PDB file of C-alpha atoms in Angstrom:
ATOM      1  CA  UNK A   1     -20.595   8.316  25.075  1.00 47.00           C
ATOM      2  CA  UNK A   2     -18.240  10.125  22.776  1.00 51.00           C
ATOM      3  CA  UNK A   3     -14.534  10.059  23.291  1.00 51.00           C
ATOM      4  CA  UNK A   4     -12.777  13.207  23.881  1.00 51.00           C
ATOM      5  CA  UNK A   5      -8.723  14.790  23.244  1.00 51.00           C
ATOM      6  CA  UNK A   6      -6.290  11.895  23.052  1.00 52.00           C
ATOM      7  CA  UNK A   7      -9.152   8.669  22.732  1.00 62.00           C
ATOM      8  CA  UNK A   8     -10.839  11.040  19.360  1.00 81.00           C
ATOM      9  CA  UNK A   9      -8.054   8.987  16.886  1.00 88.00           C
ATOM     10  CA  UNK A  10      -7.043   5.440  15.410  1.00 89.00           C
ATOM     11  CA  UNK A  11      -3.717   5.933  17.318  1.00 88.00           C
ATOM     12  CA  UNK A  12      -2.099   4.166  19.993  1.00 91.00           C
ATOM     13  CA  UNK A  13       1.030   4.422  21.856  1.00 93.00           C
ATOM     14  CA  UNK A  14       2.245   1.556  19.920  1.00 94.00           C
ATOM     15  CA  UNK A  15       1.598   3.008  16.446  1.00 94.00           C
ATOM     16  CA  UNK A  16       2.973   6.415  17.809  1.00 95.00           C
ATOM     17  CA  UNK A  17       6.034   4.897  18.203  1.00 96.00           C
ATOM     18  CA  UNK A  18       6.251   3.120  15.287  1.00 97.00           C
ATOM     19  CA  UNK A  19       5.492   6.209  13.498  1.00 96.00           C
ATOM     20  CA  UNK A  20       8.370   7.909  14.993  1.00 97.00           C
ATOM     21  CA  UNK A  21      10.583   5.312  13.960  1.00 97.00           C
ATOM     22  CA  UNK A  22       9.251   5.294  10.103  1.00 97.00           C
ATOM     23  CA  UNK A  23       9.980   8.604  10.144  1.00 96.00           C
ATOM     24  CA  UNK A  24      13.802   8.372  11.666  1.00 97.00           C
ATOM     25  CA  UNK A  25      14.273   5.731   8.627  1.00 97.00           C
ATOM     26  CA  UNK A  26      12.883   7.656   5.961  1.00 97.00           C
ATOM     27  CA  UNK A  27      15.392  10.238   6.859  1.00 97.00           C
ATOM     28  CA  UNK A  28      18.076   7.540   7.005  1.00 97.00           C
ATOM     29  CA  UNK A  29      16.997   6.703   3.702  1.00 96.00           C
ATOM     30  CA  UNK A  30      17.117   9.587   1.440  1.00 96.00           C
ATOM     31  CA  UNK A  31      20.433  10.948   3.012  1.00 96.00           C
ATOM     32  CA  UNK A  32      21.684   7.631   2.205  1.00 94.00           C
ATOM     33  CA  UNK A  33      19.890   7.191  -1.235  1.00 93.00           C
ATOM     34  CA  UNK A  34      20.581  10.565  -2.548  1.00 93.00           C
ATOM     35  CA  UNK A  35      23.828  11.307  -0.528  1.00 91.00           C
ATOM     36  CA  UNK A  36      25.922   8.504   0.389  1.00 90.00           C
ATOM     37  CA  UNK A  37      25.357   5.280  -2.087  1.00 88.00           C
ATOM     38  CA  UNK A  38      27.722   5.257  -4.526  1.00 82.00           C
ATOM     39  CA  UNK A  39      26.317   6.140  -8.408  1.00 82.00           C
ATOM     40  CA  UNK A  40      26.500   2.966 -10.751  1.00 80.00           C
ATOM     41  CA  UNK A  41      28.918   2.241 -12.842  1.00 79.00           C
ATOM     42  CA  UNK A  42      26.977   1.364 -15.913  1.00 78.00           C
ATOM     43  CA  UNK A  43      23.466   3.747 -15.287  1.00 81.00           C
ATOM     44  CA  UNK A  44      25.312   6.884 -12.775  1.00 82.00           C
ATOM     45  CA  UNK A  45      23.070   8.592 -10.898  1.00 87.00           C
ATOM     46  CA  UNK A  46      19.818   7.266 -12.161  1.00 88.00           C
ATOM     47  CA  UNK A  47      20.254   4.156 -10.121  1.00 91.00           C
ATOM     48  CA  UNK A  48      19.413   6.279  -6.869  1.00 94.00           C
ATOM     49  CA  UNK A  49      15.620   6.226  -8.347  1.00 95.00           C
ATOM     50  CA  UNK A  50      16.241   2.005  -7.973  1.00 94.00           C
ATOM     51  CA  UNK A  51      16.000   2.781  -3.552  1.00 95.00           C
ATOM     52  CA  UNK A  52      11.875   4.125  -3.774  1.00 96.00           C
ATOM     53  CA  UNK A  53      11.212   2.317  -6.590  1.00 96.00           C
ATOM     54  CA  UNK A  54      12.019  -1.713  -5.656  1.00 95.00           C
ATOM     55  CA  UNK A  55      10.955  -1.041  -1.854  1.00 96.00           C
ATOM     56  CA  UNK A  56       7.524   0.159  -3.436  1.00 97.00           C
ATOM     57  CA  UNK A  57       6.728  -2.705  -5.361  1.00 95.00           C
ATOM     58  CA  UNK A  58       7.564  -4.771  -2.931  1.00 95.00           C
ATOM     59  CA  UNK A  59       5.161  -3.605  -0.170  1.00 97.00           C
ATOM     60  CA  UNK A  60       2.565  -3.532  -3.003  1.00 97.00           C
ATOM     61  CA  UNK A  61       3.471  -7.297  -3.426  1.00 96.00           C
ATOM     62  CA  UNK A  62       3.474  -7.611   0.224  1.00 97.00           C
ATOM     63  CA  UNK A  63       0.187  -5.902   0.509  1.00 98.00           C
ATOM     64  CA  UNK A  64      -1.835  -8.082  -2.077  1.00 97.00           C
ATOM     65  CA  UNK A  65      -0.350 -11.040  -0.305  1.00 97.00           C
ATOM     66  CA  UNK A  66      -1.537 -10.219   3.182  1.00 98.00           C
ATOM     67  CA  UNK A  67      -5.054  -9.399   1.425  1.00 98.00           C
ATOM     68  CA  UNK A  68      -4.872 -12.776  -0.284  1.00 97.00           C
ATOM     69  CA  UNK A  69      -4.092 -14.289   3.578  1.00 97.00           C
ATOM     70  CA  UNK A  70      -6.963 -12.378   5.170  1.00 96.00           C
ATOM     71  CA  UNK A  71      -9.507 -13.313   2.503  1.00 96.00           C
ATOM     72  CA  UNK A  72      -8.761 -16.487   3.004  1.00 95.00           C
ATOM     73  CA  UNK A  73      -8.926 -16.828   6.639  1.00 94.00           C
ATOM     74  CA  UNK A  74     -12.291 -14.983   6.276  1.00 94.00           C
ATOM     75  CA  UNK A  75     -13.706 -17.555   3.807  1.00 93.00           C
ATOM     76  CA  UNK A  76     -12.162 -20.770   6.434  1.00 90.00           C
ATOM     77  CA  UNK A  77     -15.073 -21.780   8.169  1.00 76.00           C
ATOM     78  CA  UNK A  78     -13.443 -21.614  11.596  1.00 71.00           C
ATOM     79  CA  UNK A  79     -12.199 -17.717  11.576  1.00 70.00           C
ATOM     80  CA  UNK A  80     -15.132 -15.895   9.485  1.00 80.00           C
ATOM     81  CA  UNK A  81     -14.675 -12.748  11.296  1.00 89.00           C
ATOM     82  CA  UNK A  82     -14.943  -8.863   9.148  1.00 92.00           C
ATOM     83  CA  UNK A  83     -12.080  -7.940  10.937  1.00 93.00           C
ATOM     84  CA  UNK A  84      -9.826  -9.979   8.508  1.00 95.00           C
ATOM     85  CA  UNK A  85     -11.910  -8.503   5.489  1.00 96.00           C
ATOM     86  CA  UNK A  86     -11.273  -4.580   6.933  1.00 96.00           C
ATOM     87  CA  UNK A  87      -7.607  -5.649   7.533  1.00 97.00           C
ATOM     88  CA  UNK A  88      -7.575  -7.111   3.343  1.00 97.00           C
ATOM     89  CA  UNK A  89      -9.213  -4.040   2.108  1.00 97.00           C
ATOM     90  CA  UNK A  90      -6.879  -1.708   3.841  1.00 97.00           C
ATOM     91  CA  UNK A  91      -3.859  -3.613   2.845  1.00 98.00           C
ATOM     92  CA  UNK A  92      -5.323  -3.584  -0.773  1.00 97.00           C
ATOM     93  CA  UNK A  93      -5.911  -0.138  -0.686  1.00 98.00           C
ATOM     94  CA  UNK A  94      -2.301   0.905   0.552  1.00 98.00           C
ATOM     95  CA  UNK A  95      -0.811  -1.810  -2.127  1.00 98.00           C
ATOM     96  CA  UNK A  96      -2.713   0.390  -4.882  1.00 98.00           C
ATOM     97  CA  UNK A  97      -1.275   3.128  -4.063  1.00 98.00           C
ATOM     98  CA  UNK A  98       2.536   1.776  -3.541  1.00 97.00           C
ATOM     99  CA  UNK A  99       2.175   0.078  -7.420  1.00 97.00           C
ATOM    100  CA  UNK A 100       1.335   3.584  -8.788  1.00 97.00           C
ATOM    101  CA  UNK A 101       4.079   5.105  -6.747  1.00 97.00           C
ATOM    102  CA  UNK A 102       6.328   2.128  -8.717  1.00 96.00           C
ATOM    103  CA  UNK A 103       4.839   2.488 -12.118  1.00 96.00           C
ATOM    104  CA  UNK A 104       5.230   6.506 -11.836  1.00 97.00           C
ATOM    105  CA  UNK A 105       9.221   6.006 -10.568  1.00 96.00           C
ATOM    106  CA  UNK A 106       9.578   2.958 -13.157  1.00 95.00           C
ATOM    107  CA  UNK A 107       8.487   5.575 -15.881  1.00 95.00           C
ATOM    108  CA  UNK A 108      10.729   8.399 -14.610  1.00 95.00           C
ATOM    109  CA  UNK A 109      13.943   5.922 -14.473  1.00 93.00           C
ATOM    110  CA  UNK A 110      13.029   4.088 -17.756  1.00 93.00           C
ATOM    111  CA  UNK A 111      13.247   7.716 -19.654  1.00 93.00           C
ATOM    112  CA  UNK A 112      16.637   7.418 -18.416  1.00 92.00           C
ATOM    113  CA  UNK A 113      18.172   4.442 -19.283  1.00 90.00           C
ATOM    114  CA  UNK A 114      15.048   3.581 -21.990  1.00 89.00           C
ATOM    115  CA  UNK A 115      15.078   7.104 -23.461  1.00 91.00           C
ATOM    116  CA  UNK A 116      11.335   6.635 -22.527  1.00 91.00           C
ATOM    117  CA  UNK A 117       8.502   6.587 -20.480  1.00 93.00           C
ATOM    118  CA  UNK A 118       6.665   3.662 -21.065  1.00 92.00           C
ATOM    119  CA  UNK A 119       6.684   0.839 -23.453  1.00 90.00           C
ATOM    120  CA  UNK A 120       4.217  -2.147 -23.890  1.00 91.00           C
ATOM    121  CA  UNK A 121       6.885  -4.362 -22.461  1.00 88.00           C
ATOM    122  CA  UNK A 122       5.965  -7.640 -20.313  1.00 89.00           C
ATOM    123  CA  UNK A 123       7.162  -6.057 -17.196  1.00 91.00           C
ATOM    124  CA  UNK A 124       5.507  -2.869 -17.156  1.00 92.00           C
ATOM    125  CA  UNK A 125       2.328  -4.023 -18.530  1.00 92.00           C
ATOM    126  CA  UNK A 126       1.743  -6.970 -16.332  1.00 94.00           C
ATOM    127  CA  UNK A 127       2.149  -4.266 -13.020  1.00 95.00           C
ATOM    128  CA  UNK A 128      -0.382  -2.107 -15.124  1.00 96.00           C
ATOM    129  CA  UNK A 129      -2.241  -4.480 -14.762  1.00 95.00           C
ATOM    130  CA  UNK A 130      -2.227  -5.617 -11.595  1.00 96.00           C
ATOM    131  CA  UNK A 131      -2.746  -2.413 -10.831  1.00 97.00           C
ATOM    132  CA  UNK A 132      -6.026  -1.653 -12.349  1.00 97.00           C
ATOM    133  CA  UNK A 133      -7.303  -5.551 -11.144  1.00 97.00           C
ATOM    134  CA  UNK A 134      -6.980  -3.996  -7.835  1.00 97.00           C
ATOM    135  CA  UNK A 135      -8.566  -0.994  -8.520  1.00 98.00           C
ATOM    136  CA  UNK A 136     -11.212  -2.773  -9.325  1.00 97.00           C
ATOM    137  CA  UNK A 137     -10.971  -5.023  -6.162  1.00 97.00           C
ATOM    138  CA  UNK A 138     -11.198  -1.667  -4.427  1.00 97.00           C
ATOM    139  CA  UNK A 139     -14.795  -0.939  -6.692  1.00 97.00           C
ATOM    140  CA  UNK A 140     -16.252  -3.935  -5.501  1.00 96.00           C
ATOM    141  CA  UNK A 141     -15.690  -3.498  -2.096  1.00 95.00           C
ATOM    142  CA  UNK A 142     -17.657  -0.293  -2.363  1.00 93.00           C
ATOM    143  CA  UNK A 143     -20.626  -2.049  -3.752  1.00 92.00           C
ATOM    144  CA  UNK A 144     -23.546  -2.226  -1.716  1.00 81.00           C
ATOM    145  CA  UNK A 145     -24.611  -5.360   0.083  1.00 85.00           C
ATOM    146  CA  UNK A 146     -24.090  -6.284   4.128  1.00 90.00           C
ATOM    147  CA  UNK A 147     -20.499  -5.716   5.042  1.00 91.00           C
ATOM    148  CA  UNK A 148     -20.608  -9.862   5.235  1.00 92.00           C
ATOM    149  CA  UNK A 149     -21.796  -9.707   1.332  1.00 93.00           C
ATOM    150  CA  UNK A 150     -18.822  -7.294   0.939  1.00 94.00           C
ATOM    151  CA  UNK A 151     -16.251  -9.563   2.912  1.00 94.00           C
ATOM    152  CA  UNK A 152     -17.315 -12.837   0.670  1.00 94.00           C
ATOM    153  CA  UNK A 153     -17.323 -11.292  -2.900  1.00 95.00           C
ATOM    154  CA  UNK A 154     -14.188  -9.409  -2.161  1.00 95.00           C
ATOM    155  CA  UNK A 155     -12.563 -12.041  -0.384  1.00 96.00           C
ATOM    156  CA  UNK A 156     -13.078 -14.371  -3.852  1.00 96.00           C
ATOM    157  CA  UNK A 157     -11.880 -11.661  -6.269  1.00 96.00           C
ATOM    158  CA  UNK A 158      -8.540 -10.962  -3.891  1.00 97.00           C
ATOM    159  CA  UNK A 159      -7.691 -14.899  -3.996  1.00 97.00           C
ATOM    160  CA  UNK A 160      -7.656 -14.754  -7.934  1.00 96.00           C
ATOM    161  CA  UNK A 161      -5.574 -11.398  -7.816  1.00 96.00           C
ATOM    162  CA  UNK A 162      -3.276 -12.364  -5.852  1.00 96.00           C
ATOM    163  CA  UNK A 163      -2.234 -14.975  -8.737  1.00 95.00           C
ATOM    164  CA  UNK A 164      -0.942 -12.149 -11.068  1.00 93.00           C
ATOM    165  CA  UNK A 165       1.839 -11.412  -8.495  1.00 93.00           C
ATOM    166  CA  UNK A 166       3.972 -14.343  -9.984  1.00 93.00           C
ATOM    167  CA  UNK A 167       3.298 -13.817 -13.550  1.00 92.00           C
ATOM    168  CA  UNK A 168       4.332  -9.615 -12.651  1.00 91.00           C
ATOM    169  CA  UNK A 169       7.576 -10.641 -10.927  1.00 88.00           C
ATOM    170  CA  UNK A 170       8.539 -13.503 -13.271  1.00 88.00           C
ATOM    171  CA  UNK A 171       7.453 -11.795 -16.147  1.00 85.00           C
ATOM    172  CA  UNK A 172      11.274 -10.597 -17.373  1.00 81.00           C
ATOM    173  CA  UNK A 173      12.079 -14.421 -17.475  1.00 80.00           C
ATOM    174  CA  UNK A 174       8.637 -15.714 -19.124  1.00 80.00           C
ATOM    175  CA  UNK A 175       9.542 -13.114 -22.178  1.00 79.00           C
ATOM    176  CA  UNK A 176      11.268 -11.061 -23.891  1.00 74.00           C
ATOM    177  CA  UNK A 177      11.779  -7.568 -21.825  1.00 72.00           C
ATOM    178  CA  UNK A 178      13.526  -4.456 -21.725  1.00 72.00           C
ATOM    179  CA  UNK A 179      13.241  -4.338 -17.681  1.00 74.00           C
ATOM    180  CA  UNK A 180      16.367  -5.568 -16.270  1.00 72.00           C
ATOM    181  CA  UNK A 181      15.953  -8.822 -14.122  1.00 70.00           C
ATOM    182  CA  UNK A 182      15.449  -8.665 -10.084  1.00 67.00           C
ATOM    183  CA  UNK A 183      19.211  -7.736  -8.553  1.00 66.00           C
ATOM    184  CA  UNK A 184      18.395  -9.211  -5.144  1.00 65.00           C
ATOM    185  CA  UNK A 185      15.482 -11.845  -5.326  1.00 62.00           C
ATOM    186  CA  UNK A 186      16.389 -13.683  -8.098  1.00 62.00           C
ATOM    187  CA  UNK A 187      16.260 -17.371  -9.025  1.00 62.00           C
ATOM    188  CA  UNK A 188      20.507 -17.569  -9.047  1.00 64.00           C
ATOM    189  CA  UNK A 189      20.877 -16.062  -5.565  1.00 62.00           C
ATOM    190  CA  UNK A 190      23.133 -13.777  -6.856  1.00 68.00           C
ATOM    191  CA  UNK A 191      24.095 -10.210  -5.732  1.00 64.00           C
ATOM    192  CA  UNK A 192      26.261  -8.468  -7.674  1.00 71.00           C
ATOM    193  CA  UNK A 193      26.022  -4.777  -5.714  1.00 73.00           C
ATOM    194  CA  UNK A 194      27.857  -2.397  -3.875  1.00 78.00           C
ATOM    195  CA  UNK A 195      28.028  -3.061  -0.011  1.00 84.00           C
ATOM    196  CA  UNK A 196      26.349   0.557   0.201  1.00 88.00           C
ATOM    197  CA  UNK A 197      24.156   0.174  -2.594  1.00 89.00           C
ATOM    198  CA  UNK A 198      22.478  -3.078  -0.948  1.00 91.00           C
ATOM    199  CA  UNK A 199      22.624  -1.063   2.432  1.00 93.00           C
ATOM    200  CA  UNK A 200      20.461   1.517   0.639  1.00 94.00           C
ATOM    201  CA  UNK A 201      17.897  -0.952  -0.717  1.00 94.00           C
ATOM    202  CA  UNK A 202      17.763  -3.075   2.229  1.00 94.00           C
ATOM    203  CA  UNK A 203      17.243   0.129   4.187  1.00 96.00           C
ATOM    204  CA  UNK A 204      14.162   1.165   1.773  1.00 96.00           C
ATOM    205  CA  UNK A 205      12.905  -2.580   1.869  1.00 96.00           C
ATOM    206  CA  UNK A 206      13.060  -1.745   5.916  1.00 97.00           C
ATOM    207  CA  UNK A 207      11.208   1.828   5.829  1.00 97.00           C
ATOM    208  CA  UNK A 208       8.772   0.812   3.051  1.00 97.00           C
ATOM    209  CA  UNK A 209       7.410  -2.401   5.080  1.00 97.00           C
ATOM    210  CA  UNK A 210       7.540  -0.158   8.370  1.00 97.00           C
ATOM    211  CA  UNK A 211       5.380   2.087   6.841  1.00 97.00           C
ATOM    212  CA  UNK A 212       2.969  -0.495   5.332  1.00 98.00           C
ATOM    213  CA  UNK A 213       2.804  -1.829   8.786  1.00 98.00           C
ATOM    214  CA  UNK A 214       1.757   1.677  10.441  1.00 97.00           C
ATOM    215  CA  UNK A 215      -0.467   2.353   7.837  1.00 97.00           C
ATOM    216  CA  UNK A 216      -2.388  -0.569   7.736  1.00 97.00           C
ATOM    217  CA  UNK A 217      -2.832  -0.267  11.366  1.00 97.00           C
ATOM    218  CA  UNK A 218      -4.231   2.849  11.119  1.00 96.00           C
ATOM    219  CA  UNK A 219      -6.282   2.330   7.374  1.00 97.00           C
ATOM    220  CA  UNK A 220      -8.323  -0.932   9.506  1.00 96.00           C
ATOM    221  CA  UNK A 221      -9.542   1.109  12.286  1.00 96.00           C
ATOM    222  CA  UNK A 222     -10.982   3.539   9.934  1.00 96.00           C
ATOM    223  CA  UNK A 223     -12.490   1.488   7.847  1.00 96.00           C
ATOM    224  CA  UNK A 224     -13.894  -0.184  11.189  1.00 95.00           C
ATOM    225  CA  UNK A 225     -14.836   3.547  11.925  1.00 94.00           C
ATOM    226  CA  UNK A 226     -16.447   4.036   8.603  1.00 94.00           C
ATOM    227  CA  UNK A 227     -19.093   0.432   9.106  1.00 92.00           C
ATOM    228  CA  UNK A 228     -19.872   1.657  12.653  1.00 91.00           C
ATOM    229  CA  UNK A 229     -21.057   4.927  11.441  1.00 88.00           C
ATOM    230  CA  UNK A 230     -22.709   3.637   8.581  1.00 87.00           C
ATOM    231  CA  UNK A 231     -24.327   0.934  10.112  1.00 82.00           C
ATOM    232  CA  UNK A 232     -25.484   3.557  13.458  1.00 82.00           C
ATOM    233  CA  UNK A 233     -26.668   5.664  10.450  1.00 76.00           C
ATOM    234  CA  UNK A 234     -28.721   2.821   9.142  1.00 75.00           C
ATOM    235  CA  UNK A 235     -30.534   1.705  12.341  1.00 76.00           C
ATOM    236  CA  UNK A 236     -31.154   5.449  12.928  1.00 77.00           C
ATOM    237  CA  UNK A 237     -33.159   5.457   9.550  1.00 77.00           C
ATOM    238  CA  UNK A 238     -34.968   2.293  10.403  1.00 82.00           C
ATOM    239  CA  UNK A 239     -36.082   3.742  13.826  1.00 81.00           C
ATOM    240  CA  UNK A 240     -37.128   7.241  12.175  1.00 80.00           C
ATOM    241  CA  UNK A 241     -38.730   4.986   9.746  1.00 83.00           C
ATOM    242  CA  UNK A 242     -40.530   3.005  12.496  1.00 83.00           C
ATOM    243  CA  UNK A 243     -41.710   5.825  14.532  1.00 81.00           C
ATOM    244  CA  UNK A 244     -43.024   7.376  11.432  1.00 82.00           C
ATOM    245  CA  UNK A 245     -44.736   4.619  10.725  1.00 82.00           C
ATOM    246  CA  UNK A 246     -45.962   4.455  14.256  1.00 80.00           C
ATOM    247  CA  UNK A 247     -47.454   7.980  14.227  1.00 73.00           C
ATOM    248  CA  UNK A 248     -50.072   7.306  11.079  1.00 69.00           C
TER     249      UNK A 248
ATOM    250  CA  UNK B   1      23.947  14.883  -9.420  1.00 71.00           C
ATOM    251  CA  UNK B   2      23.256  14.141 -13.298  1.00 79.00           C
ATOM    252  CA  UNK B   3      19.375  13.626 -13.803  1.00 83.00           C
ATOM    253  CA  UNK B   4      19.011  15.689 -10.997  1.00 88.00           C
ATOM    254  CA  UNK B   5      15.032  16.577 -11.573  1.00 92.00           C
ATOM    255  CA  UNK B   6      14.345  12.939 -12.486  1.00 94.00           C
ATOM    256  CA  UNK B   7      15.942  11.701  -9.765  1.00 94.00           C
ATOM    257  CA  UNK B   8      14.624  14.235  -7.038  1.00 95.00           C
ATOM    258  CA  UNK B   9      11.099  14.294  -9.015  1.00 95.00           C
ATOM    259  CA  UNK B  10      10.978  10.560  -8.319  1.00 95.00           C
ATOM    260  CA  UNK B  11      11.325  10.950  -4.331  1.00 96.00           C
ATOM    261  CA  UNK B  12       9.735  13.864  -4.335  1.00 97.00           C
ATOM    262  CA  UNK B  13       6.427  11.932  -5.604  1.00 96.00           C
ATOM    263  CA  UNK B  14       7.416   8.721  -3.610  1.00 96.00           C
ATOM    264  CA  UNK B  15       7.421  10.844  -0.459  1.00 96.00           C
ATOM    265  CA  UNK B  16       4.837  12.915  -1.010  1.00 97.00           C
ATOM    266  CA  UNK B  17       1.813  10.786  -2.446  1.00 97.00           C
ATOM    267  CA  UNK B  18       2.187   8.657   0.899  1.00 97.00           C
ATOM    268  CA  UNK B  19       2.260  11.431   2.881  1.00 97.00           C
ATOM    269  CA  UNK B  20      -0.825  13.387   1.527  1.00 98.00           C
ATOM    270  CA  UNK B  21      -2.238   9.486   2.135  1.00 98.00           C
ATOM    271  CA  UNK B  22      -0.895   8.881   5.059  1.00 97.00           C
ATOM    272  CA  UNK B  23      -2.405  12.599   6.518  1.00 97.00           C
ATOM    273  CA  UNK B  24      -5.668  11.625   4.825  1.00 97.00           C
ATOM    274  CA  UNK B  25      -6.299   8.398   6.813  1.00 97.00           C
ATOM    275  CA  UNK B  26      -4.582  10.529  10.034  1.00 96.00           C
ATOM    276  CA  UNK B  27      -7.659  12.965   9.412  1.00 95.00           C
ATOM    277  CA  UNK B  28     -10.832  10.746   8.475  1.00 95.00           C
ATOM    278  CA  UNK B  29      -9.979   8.650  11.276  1.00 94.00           C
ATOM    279  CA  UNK B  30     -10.280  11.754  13.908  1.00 93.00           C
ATOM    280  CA  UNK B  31     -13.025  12.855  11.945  1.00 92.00           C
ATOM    281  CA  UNK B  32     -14.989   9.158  12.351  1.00 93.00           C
ATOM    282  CA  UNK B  33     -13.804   8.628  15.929  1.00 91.00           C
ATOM    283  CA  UNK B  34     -14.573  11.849  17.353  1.00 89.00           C
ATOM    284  CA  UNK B  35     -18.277  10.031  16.523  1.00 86.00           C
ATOM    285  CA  UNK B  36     -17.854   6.920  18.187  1.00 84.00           C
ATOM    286  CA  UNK B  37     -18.175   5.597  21.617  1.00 84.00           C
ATOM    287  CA  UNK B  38     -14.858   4.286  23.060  1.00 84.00           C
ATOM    288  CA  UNK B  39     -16.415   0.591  23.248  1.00 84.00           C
ATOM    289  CA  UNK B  40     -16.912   1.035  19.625  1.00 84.00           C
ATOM    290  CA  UNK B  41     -12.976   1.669  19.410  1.00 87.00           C
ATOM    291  CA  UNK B  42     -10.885  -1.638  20.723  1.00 86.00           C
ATOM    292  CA  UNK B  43      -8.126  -0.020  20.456  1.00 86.00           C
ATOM    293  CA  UNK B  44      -8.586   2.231  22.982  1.00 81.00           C
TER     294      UNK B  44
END
């Protein structure tokens, strides 16, 4: 039986909702990041680029993490379920894509206040690459094998990934580096911003985990989409196979 | 707003890269579930 109209999609009244109210803070968001935050004293107006870019890296931190967590409860002995590895791989997936949104803003801020776009500093190379280790967390998964082959080797690589988030984040204390150190999350607990400024960032740390919410909800029903058809496609071979083999 | 194009070239790419994503996943997953039984979708 093939679902029809509203039952044809990976949505649900929940993530409907949710989706509504990503896109309420978004708006929220760049009125308030473009509009009414105050510009910095010391970097002016460039320091609206600060409200996408730290809420991006963080749900790409975020993301690895959770793939890190899944892995691992897929590799426990007691919850060895693919559900956790399609939940990893869409997280991992969606982090990708929020540390290139980072590295692209990083590089458009740091021509700014650097007078460039990229230099081989600590900071900027270490999130390069993390970035390509999970590209190629993202090429393994789409290695052949059963989709329990898949889960294990994947599941092994994301555990050792997820130990560059550290050395990325603590990079600008380990050495020497032209990227300023973290404003909110750092090791002195000390905030030295703007009631409206922290509003701002709190506001995209808000939207940005929202969204990586709603769109890993949607990105692990695909993906559970994607090995259903594949593996109906499969045992449709074998049976064609069969039959031909029958006929001789 | 000085740095205007930086700054709105920066959301501008923000916003848009996770949209065109975000409408990507939107469409395979109507594509894939318009294929599949409802017992092969939990969710619904």
């Amino acid at each position: 039986m093939t679902p029809t109209g509203a039952h044809a999609t990976t949505g649900t009244p929940a993530t409907r909702r949710l989706g509504l109210v990503v896109c309420v803070l978004l708006v929220l968001l760049v009125l308030s990041g473009l509009w009414w935050s105050a510009e910095d004293v010391v970097q002016g107006s460039t320091v609206r680029i600060m409200y996408v870019h730290v809420p991006s890296i963080w749900v790409a931190y975020m993301a690895f993490a959770l793939t890190a967590v899944c892995s691992g409860a897929y590799l426990s002995r007691g919850t060895r379920s693919v559900a956790w590895d399609r939940v990893a791989g869409a997280s991992a997936e969606i982090g990708v894509l929020f540390v290139a949104v980072s590295l692209v803003t990083g590089s458009l801020w740091g021509r700014l206040t650097w007078g460039t776009y990229w230099v081989w500093d600590a900071r900027l190379t270490s999130t390069a690459f993390l970035f390509i280790t999970y590209v190629g967390y993202l090429a393994v998964r789409r290695l052949g094998g059963t989709l329990r082959q898949r889960a294990r080797r994947s599941a092994v690589l994301a555990l050792l990934a997820v130990l560059e988030i550290p050395l990325v984040h603590f990079s600008v204390e380990l050495w020497r580096s032209l990227h300023q150190e973290a404003s909110v999350a750092n090791p002195n607990a000390k905030v030295e911003m703007d009631g409206l400024m922290l509003f701002t960032l709190m506001l995209g740390l808000a939207t940005f985990t929202a969204l990586f919410v709603w769109l890993v909800l949607h990105r692990q029903r695909v993906i559970l989409l994607e090995d259903t058809v594949a593996d109906r496609g499969l045992d449709e071979a074998i049976a064609s196979r069969r039959d031909e083999a029958g006929a001789r | 707003m000085e740095h205007a194009s930086f700054i709105i070239a920066s959301y501008v790419l923000t916003f848009g890269s996770i949209a065109a994503y975000a409408a990507w996943v939107v469409r395979r997953g109507r594509g894939l579930a318009r294929r599949a039984s409802r017992e092969e979708m939990p969710w619904t």
